[in-house]
Coordinates of C-alpha atoms in Angstrom, one line a residue:
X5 CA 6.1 24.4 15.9
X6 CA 5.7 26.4 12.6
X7 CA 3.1 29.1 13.1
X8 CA 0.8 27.9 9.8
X9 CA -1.1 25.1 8.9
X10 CA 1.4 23.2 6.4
X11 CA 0.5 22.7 2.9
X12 CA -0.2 18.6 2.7
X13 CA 2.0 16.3 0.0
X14 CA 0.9 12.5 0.0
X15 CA 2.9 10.3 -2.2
X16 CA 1.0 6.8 -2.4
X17 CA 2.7 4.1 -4.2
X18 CA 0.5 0.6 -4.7
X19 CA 1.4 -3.1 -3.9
X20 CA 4.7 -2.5 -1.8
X21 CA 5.8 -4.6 0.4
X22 CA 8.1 -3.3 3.7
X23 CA 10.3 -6.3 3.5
X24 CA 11.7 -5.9 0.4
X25 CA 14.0 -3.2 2.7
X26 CA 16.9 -5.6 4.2
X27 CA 14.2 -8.3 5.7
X28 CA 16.6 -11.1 3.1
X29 CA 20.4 -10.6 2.9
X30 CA 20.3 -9.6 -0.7
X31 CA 20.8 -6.1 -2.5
X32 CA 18.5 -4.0 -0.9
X33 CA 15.7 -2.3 -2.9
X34 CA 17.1 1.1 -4.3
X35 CA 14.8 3.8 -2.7
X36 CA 17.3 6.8 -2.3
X37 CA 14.8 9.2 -2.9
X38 CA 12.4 7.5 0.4
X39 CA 15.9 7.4 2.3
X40 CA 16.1 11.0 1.2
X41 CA 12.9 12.0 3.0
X42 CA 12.7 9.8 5.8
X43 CA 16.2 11.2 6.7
X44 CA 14.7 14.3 6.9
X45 CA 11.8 13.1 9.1
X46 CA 10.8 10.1 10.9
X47 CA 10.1 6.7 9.3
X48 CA 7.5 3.5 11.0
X49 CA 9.7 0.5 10.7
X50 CA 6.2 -1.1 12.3
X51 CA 3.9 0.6 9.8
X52 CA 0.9 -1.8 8.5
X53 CA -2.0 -1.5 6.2
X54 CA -5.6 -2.1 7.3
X55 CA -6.3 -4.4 4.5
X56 CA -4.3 -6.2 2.0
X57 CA -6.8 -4.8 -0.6
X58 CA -7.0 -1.4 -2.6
X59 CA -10.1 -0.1 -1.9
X60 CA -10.5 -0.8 2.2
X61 CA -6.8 0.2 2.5
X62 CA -7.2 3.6 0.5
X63 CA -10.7 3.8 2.3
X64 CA -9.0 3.4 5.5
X65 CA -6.3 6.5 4.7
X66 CA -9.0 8.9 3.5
X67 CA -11.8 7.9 6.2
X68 CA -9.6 7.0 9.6
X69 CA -11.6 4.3 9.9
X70 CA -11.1 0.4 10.2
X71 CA -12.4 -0.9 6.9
X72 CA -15.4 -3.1 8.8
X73 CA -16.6 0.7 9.5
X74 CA -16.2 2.5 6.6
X75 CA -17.8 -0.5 4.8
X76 CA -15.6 -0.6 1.6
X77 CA -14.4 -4.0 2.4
X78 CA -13.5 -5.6 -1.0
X79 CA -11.8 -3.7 -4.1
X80 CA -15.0 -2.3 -5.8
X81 CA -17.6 -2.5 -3.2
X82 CA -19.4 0.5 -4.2
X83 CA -20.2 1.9 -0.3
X84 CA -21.3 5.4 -0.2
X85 CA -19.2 8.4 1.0
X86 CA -21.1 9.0 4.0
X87 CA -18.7 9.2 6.6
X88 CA -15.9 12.4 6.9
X89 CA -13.1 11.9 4.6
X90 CA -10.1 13.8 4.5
X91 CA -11.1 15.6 2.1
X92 CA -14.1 17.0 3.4
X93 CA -12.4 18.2 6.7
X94 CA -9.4 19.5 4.8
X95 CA -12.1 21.6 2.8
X96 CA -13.9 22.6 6.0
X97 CA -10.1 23.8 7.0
X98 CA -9.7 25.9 4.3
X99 CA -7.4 23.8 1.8
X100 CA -7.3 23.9 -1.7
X101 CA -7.1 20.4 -2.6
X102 CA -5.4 18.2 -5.8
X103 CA -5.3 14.4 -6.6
X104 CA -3.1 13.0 -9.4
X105 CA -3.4 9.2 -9.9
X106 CA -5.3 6.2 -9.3
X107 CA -8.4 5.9 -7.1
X108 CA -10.1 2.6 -6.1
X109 CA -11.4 3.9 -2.8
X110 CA -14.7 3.8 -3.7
X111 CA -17.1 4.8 -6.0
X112 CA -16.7 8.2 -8.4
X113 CA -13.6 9.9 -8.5
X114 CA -11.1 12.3 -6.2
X115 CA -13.1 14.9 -7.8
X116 CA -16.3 13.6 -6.9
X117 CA -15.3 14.4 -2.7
X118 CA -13.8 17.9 -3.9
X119 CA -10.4 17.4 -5.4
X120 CA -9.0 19.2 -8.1
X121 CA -7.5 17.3 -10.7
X122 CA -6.5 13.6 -12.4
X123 CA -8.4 10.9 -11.8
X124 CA -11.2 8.1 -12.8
X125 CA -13.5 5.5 -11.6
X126 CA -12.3 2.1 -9.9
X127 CA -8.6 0.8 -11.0
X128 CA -8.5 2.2 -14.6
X129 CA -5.5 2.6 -16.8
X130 CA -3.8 6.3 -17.5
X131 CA -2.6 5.4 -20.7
X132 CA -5.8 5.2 -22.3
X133 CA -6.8 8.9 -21.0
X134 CA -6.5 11.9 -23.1
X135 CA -4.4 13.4 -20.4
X136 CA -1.6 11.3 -20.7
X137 CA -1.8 11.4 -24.6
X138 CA -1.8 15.4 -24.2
X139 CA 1.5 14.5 -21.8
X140 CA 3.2 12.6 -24.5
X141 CA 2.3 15.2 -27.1
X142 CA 3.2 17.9 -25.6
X143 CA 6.3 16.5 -24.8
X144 CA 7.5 15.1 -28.2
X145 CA 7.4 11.0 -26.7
X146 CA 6.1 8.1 -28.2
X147 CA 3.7 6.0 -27.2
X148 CA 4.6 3.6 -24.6
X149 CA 5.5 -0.1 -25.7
X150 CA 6.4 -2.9 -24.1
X151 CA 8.8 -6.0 -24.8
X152 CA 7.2 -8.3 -22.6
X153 CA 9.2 -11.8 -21.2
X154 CA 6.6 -13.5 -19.8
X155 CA 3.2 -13.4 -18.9
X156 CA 1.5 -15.3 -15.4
X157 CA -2.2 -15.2 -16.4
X158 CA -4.0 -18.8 -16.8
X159 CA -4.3 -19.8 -20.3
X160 CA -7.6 -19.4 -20.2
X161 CA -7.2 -15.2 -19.4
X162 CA -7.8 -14.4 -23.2
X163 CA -5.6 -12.4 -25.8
X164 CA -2.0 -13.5 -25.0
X165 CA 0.4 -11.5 -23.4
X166 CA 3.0 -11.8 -25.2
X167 CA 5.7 -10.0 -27.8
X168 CA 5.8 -6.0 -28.3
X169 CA 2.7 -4.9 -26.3
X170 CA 1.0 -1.8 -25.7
X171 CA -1.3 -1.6 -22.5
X172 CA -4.5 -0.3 -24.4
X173 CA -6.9 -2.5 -21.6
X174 CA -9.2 -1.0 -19.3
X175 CA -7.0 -1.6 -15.8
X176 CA -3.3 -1.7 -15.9
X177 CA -2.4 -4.6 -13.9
X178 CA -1.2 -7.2 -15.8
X179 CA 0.7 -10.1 -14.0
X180 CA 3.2 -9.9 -16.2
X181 CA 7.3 -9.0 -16.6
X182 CA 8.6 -7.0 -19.2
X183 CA 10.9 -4.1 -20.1
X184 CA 9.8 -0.6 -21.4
X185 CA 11.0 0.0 -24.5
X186 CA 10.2 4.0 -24.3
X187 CA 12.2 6.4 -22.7
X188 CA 11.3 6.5 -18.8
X189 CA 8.7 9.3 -19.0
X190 CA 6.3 7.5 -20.8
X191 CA 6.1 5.2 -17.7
X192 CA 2.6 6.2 -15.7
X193 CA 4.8 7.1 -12.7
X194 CA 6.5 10.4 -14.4
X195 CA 3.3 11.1 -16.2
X196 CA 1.5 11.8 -12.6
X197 CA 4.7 13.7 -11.2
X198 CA 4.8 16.0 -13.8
X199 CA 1.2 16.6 -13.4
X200 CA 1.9 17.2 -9.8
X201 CA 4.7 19.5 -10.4
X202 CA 2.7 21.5 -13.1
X203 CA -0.1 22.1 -10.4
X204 CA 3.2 22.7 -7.6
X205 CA 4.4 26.1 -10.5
X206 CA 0.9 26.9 -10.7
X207 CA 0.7 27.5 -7.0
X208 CA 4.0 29.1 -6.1
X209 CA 3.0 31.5 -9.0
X210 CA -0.3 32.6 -7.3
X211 CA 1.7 33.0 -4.3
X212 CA -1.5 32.5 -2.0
X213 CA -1.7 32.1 1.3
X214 CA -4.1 29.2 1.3
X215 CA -2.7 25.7 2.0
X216 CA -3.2 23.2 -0.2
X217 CA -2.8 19.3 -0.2
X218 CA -2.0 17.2 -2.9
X219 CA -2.1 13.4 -3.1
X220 CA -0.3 11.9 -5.9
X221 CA -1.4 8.2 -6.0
X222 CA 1.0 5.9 -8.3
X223 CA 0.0 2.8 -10.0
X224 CA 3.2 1.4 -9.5
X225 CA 4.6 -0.5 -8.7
X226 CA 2.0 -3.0 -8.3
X227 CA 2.5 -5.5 -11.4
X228 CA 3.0 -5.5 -14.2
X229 CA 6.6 -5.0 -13.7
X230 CA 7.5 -3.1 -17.1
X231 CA 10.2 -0.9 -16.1
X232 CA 13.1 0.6 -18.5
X233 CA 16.2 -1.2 -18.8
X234 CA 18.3 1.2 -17.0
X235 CA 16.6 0.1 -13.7
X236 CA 16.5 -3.3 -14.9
X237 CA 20.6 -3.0 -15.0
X238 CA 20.6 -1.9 -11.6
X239 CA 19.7 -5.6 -10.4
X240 CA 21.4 -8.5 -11.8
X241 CA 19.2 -11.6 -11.1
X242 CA 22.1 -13.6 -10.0
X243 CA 22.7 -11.7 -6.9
X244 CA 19.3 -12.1 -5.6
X245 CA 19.6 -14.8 -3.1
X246 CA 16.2 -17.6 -2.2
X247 CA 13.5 -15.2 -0.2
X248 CA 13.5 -16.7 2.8
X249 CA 9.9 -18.2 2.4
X250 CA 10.0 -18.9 -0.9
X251 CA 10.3 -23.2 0.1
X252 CA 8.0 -22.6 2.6
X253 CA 5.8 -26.3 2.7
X254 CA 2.8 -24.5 4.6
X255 CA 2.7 -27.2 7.2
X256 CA 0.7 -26.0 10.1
X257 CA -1.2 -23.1 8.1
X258 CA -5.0 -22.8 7.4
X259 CA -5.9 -23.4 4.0
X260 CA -6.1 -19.5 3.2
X261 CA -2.4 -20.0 2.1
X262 CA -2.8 -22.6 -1.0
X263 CA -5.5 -19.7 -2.8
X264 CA -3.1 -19.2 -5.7
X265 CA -4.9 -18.0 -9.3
X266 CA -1.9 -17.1 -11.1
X267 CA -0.2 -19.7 -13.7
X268 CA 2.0 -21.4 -13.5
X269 CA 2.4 -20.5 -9.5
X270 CA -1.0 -22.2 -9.2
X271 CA -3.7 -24.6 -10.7
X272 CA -7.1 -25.0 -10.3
X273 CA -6.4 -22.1 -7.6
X274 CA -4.6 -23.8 -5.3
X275 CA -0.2 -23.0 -5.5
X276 CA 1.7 -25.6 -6.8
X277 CA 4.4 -27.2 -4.4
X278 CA 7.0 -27.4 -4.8
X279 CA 6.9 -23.7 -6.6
X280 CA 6.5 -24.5 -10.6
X281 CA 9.3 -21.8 -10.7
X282 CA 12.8 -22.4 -10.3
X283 CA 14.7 -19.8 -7.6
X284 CA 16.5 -18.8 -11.6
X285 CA 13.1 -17.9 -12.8
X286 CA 12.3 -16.0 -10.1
X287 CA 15.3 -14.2 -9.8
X288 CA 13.8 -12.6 -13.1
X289 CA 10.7 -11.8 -11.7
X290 CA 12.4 -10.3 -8.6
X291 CA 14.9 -8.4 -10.6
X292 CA 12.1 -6.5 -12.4
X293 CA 10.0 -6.3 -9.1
X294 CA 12.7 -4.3 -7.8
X295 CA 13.5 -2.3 -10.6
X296 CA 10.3 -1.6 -10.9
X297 CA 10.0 -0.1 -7.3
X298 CA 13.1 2.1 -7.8
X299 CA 11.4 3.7 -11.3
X300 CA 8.5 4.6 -8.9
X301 CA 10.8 6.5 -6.3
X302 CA 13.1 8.1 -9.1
X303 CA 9.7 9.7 -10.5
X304 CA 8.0 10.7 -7.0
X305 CA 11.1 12.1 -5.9
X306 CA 11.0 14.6 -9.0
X307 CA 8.2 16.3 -6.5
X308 CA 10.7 16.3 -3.7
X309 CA 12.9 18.3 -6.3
X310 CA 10.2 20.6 -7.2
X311 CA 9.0 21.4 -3.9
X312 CA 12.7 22.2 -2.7
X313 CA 13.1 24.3 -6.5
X314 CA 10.1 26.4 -5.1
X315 CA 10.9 27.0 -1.7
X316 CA 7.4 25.0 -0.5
X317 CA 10.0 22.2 1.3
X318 CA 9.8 24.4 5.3
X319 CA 6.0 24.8 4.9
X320 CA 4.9 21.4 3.5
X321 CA 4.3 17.9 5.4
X322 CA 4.7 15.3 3.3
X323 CA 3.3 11.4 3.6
X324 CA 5.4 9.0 2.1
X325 CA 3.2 5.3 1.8
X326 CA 2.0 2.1 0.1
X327 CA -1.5 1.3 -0.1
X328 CA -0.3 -2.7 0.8
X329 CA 2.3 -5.0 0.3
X330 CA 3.0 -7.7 -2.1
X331 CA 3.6 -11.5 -1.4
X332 CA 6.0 -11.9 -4.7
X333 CA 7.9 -14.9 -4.0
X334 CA 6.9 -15.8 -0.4
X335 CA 5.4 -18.7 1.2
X336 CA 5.8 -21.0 -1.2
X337 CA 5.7 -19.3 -4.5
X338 CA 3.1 -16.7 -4.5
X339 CA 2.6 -13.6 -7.2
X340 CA 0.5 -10.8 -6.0
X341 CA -2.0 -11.2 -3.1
X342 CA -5.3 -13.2 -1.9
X343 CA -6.9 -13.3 1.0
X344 CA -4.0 -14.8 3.5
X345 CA -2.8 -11.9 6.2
X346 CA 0.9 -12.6 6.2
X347 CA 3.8 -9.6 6.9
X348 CA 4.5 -9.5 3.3
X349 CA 1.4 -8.0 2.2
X350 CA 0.5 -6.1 5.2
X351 CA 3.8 -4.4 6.8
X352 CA 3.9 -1.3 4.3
X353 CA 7.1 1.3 3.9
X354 CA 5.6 4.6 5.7
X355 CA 7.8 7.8 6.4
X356 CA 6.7 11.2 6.9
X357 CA 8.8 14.8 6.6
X358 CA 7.8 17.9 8.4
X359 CA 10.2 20.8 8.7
X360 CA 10.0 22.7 12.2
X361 CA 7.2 20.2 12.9
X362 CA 8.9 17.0 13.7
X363 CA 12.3 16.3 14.4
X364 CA 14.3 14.9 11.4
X365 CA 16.3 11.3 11.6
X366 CA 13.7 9.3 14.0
X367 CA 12.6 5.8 14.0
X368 CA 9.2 4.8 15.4
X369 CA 8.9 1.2 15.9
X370 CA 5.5 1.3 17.6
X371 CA 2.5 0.0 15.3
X372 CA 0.9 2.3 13.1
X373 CA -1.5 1.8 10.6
X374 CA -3.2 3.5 7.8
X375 CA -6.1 4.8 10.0
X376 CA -3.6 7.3 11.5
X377 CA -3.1 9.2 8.0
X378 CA -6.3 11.3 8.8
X379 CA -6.2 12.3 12.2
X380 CA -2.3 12.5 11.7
X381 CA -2.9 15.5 9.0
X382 CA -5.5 17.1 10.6
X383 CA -3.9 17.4 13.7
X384 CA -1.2 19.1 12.1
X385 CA -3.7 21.3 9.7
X386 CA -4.7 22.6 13.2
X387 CA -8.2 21.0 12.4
X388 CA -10.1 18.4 14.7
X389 CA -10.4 14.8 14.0
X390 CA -14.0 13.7 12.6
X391 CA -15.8 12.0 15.8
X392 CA -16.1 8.3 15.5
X393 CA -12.9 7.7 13.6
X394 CA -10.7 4.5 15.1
X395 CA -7.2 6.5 14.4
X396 CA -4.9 8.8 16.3
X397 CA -2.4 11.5 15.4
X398 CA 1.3 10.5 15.3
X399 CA 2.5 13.7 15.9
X400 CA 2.4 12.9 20.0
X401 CA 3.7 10.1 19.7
X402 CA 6.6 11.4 17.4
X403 CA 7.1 13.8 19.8
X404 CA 7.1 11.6 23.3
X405 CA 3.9 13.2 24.6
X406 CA 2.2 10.7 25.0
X407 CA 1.9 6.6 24.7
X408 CA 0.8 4.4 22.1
X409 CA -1.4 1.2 21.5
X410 CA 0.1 -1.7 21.9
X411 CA -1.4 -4.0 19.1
X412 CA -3.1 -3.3 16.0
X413 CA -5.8 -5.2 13.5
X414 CA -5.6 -5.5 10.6
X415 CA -9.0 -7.2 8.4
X416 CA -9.6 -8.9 5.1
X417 CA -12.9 -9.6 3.8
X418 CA -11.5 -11.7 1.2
X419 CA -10.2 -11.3 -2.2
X420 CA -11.9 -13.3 -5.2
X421 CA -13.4 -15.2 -2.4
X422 CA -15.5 -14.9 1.0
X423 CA -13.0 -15.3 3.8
X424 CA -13.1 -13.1 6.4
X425 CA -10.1 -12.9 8.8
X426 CA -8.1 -10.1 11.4
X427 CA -4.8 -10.2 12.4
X428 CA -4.2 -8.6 16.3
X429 CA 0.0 -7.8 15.8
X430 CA 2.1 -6.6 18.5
X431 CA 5.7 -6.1 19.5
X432 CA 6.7 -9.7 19.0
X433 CA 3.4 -11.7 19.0
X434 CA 1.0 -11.9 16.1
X435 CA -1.9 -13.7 16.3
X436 CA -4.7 -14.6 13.0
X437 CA -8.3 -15.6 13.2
X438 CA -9.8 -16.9 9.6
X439 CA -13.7 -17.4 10.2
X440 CA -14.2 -20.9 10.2
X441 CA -11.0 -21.8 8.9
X442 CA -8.3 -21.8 11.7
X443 CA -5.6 -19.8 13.9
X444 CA -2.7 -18.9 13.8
X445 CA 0.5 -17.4 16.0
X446 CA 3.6 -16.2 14.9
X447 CA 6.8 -15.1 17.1
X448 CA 7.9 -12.4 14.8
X449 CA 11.2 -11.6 16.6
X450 CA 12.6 -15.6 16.0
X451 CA 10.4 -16.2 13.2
X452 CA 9.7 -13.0 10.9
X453 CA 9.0 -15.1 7.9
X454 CA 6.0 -17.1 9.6
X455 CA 7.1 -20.4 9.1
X456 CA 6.2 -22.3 12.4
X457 CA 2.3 -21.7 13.4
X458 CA 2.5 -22.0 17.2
X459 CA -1.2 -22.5 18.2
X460 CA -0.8 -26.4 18.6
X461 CA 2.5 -25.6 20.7
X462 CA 1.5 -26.3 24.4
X463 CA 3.9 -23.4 25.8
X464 CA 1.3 -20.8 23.9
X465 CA -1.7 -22.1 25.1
X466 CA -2.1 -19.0 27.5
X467 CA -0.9 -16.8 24.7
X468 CA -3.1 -18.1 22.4
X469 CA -5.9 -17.6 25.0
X470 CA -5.2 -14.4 26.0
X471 CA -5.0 -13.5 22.1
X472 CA -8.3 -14.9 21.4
X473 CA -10.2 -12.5 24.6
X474 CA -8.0 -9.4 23.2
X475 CA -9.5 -9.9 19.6
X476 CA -12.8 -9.9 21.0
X477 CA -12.1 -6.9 23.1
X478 CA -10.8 -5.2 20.1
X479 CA -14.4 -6.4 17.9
X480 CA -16.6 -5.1 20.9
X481 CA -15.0 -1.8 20.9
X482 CA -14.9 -0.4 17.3
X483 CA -18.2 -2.1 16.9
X484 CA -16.8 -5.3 14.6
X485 CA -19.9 -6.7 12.9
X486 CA -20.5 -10.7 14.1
X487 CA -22.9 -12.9 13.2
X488 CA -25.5 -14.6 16.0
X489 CA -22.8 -17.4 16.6
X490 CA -20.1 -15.5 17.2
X491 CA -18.5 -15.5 13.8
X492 CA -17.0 -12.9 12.0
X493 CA -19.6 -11.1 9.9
X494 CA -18.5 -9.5 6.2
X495 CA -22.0 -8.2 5.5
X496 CA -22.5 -5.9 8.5
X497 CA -20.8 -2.0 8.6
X498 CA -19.7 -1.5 11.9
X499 CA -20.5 1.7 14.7
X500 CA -16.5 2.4 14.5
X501 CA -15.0 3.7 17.4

């Protein structure tokens, strides 16, 4: 065990999905710089997000907490800091403390709970900051433009997207394809890691003893997929063979599947079957997808470089996540996310690095979630874990101290509309509950793409059963808000833990 608290790196990229690492037999998803770390240190094949949503997810990472507890349970729901965050404990622990990127955890800013740095309100878009234009000054670049090839708004969204574009709009997440017409380091991605390295000089200078932790939260690479050609190259649409959901009928699947918004994937909200895209046209969309991901990891690891360039690599843990995943392409034809809780937009990459803290080269297939972040850090920080929390270190379990749980929730309260649903996952068996919509259960060791919904099999009755009484366990104990009937509540805040 090293003999110091270790300085804290968290590298959060949004809208990633796990599966788009080998789940289909096409060209895997270049992420060398995340193979180059989670070599190094241990990676959660079984790692899922708390919610398929920005805010509770990144409100689950920086409280420890279940979103139904921390009460941030749709993008934007404006609930108060009032619970620990890890930024207040990390503070209490003596860190100096820095946050580069988006926010959309709740109201204010990074800055607001203590953090020094780059950030704003809600979503929001870097390139309209005078940060980033200071960047691109300073640097000699131009501003960023974008040939876009096609646009997936409804007609009815407003100025077309379409043409040489510039994003100029007050959020940056277009559902759009496109290429980057500026060199790579106009991209939002190598904006933040040079801020991050900039801040990583200006520590190693001072030479202090002080820990510090640094989150750098990416926008990417959550649509719109803009990335430069030379990642573009790096996937030829031809060789990216039918996801294996993509024809997915939905027969036997509550109606939280059809919620489609996007055009021409859907109309009047509902998806369009069979998918108004041809598997050709969606090889495009794919192939930019992808490309887009590997811009995100060539810019983050830039801050891998830098920390090994400064000798901070021994004495720093770093957290390598997504905030969620992304149902591009699956079950049916879907761009982006609603409200359904399927693997695609809840099973999240996840790998953590720790020199002389954890032993390099393992693979953790127990469930872990985002509500392990916190406890995970502190533990390591040498700090305790806020009382109440619904998380646990992973460093025991890393280590084979101790054992683990063997399911875990995940919640949405909806997204653009009031559905409230969990979904209680474990080794094989996965079980859903949508609030007055329906069930579902999934054998994700022969069926990993959730095609055949096995609650009206009679050979899972007892399963289902048993499902049903472990959900309700699960509610009781972490103080899961329900209405008088029984139902799922999505007004209440929960006791937590």
């Amino acid at each position: 065990m090293p003999e110091h608290a270790p300085n804290v790196v968290i590298l959060l990229n949004d809208h990633q999905a796990h599966y788009r690492h080998g789940w289909d037999d096409g060209p895997r998803v270049r992420r060398p710089q995340f193979d180059r770390l989670r070599g190094a240190g241990v990676t959660f094949e079984r790692a899922y997000c708390q919610s398929p949503l920005c805010s509770p997810a990144r409100r689950s990472i920086v409280s420890g907490r279940y979103p139904h507890s921390h009460g941030e349970i749709r993008n934007d729901t404006g609930t108060p800091f009032d619970e620990p965050t890890l930024f207040s404990e990390l503070a209490a622990a003596g860190y100096a403390q820095y946050y580069f990127g988006k926010w959309h955890a709740g109201p204010g800013t990074a800055q607001d709970l203590g953090a020094e740095g780059f950030s704003y309100p809600s979503y929001n878009n870097p390139y309209t900051k005078p940060e980033y234009a200071t960047y691109l000054a300073s640097r000699g670049l131009p501003e960023p433009t974008i040939q876009v090839e096609r646009s997936f708004h409804p007609p009815d969204w407003g100025e077309p997207l379409e043409g040489l574009y510039r994003q100029t709009g007050g959020w940056c997440n277009e559902h759009a394809i496109g290429v980057l017409q500026s060199p790579d380091d106009t991209h939002e991605a190598y904006f933040l890691a040079n801020l991050a390295c900039e801040q990583l000089d200006r520590l190693a200078a001072e030479d202090s003893e002080r820990p510090f932790s640094m989150v750098v939260s990416f926008w990417g690479p959550h649509a719109p997929y803009f990335p430069t050609q030379r990642f573009l190259d790096m996937y030829p649409p031809g060789d990216i063979p039918p996801y294996g959901s993509v024809h997915d009928d939905l027969a036997g699947r509550t109606e939280v599947h059809w919620r489609e918004g996007n055009h021409p994937m859907g109309a009047g909200d509902r998806l369009v079957q069979p998918s108004a895209l041809s598997w050709q046209e969606w090889q495009r969309v794919l192939a930019h997808c992808y490309a887009q991901n590997t811009l995100v990891d060539d810019a983050a690891g830039r801050i891998l470089d830098r920390l090994d360039a400064l000798s901070l690599t021994d004495h720093t843990l770093v957290v390598w996540l997504a905030d969620h995943g992304d149902a591009i392409a699956s079950h049916g034809g879907h761009f982006d996310k609603r409200s359904y809780l399927t693997e695609e937009v809840l099973r999240i990459p996840f790998a953590l690095r720790w020199p002389g803290g954890v032993a390099a080269g393992q693979t953790v297939r127990d469930r872990v979630g985002q509500i392990d972040i916190l406890p995970t850090v502190l533990d390591a920080a040498g700090a305790p874990p806020p009382a109440g929390i619904d998380g646990a270190s992973l460093l025991p379990l890393v280590r084979g101290e101790q054992g683990w749980r063997d399911e875990i929730v995940c919640e949405t309260h909806g997204h653009g509309e009031k559905i409230v649903g969990r979904a209680l996952i474990g080794s094989r068996y996965k079980y859903v509950a949508y609030d007055g919509i329906g069930e579902e259960l999934y054998d994700l060791v022969t069926d990993p793409y959730e095609l055949h919904n096995l609650t009206g099999s009679p050979e899972h009755h007892g399963r289902l059963a048993a499902s049903r009484e472990r959900l309700r366990d699960w509610r009781a104990a972490t103080g899961d808000p329900t209405t008088p009937d029984g139902a799922l509540s999505d007004t209440g805040r929960g006791t937590g833990a």
